[in-house]
Coordinates of C-alpha atoms in Angstrom, one line a residue:
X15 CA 21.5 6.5 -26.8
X16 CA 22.6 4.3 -24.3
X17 CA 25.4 1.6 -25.5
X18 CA 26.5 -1.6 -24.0
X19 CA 29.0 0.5 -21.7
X20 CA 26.5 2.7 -20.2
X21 CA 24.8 -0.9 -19.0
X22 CA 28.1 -2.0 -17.9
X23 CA 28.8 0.9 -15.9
X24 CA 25.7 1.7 -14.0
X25 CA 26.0 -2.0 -13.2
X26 CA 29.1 -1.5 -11.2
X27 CA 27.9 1.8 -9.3
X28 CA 24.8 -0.4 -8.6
X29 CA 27.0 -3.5 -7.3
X30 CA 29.5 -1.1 -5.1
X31 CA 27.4 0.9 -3.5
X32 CA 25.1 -2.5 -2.6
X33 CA 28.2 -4.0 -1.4
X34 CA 29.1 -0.7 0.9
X35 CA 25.4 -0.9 2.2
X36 CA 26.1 -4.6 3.6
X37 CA 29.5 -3.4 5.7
X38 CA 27.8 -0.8 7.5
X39 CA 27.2 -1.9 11.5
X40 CA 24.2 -1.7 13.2
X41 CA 23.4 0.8 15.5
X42 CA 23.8 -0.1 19.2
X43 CA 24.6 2.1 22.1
X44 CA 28.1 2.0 23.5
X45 CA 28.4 0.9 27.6
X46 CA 30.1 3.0 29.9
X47 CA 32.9 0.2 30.2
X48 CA 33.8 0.0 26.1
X49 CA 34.1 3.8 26.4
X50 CA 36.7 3.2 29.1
X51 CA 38.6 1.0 27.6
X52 CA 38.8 2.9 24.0
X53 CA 40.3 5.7 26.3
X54 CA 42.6 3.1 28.4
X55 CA 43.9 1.7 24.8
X56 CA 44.7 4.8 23.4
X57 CA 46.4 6.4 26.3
X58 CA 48.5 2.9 26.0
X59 CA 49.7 4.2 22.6
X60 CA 46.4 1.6 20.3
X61 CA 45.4 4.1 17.2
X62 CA 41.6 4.2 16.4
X63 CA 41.5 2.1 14.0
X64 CA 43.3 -0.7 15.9
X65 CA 40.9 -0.3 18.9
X66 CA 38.1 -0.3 16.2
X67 CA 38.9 -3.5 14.5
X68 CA 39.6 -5.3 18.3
X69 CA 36.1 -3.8 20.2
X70 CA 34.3 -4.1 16.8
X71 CA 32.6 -1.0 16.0
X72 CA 33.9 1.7 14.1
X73 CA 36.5 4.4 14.3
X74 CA 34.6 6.8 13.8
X75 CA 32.9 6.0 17.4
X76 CA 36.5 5.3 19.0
X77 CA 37.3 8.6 17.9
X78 CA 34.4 10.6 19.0
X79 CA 34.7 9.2 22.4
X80 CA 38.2 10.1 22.7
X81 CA 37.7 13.2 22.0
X82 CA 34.8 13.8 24.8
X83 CA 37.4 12.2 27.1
X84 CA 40.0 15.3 25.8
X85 CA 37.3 17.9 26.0
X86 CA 35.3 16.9 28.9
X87 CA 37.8 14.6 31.3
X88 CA 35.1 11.8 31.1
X89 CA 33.0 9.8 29.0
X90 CA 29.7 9.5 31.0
X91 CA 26.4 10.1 29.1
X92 CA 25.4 13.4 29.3
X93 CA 21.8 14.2 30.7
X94 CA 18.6 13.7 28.0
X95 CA 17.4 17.5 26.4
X96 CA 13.9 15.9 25.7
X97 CA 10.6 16.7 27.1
X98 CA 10.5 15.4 30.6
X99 CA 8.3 12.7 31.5
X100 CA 4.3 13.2 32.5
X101 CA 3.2 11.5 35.4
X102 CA 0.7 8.9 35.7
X103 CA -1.6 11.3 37.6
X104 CA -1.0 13.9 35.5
X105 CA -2.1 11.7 32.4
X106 CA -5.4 10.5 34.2
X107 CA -6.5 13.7 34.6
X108 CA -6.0 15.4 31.3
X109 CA -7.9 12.3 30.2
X110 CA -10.2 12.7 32.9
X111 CA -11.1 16.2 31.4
X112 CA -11.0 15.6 27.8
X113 CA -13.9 13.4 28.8
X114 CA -16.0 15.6 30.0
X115 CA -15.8 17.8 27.5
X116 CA -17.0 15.8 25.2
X117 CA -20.0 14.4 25.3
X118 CA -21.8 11.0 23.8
X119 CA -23.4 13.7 20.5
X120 CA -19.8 14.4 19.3
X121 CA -19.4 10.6 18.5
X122 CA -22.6 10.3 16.1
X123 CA -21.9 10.0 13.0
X124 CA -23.6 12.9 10.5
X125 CA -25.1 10.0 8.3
X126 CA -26.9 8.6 11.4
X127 CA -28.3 12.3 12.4
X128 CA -29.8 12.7 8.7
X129 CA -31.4 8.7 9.0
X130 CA -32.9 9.4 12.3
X131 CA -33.7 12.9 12.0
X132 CA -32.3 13.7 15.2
X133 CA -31.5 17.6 16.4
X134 CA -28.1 17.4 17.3
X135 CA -25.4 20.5 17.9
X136 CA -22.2 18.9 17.3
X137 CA -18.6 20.4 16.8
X138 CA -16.0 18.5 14.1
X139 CA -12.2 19.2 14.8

């Protein structure tokens, strides 16, 4: 059975890890020129956290762009993986084609053939 204590502590958890929840930062993408100047800063002898708490994100970011600058020699966004983009023209005529295959009778509603007694061949995807 649960006793004035258990209360008491599942306050507390509840109240920390609210009060964690409100420190956490946004996300926002980091410009070329902050990346530069974490790597400037700490080649000038700044730890992390010191360049954190001055450029105001967290350390975890100054550190992961230090170390691209130690792997890699830069800190340039790297090219996008994602599927590449589809042309206007390309779109228009996919569209164009769906259209024709389907006709008007694929957008009647079954309810309306069975009211009108229509003879429709239809296909539902």
């Amino acid at each position: 059975m649960y006793t004035f204590l258990h209360h008491l502590v599942l306050i507390v958890c509840l109240h920390t890890q609210t009060r964690k929840m409100k420190h956490r930062r946004p996300f926002r993408l980091t410009a070329l020129s902050e990346r530069a100047k974490f790597v400037l800063l700490w080649v000038e002898g700044m730890t992390t956290t010191d360049i954190a708490r001055e450029m105001d994100v967290s350390a975890n970011t100054v550190s992961r762009w230090i170390k691209r600058w130690k792997l890699e020699g830069n800190v340039n966004t790297r090219p996008r993986l994602g599927r590449p983009c589809i042309k206007r023209s390309q779109l228009m005529e996919g569209v164009q084609r769906f259209h024709q295959l389907w006709s008007n009778y694929h957008y009647i509603h079954p309810l309306s053939i069975t009211d009108h007694k229509a003879n429709f061949s239809f296909t539902w995807i």
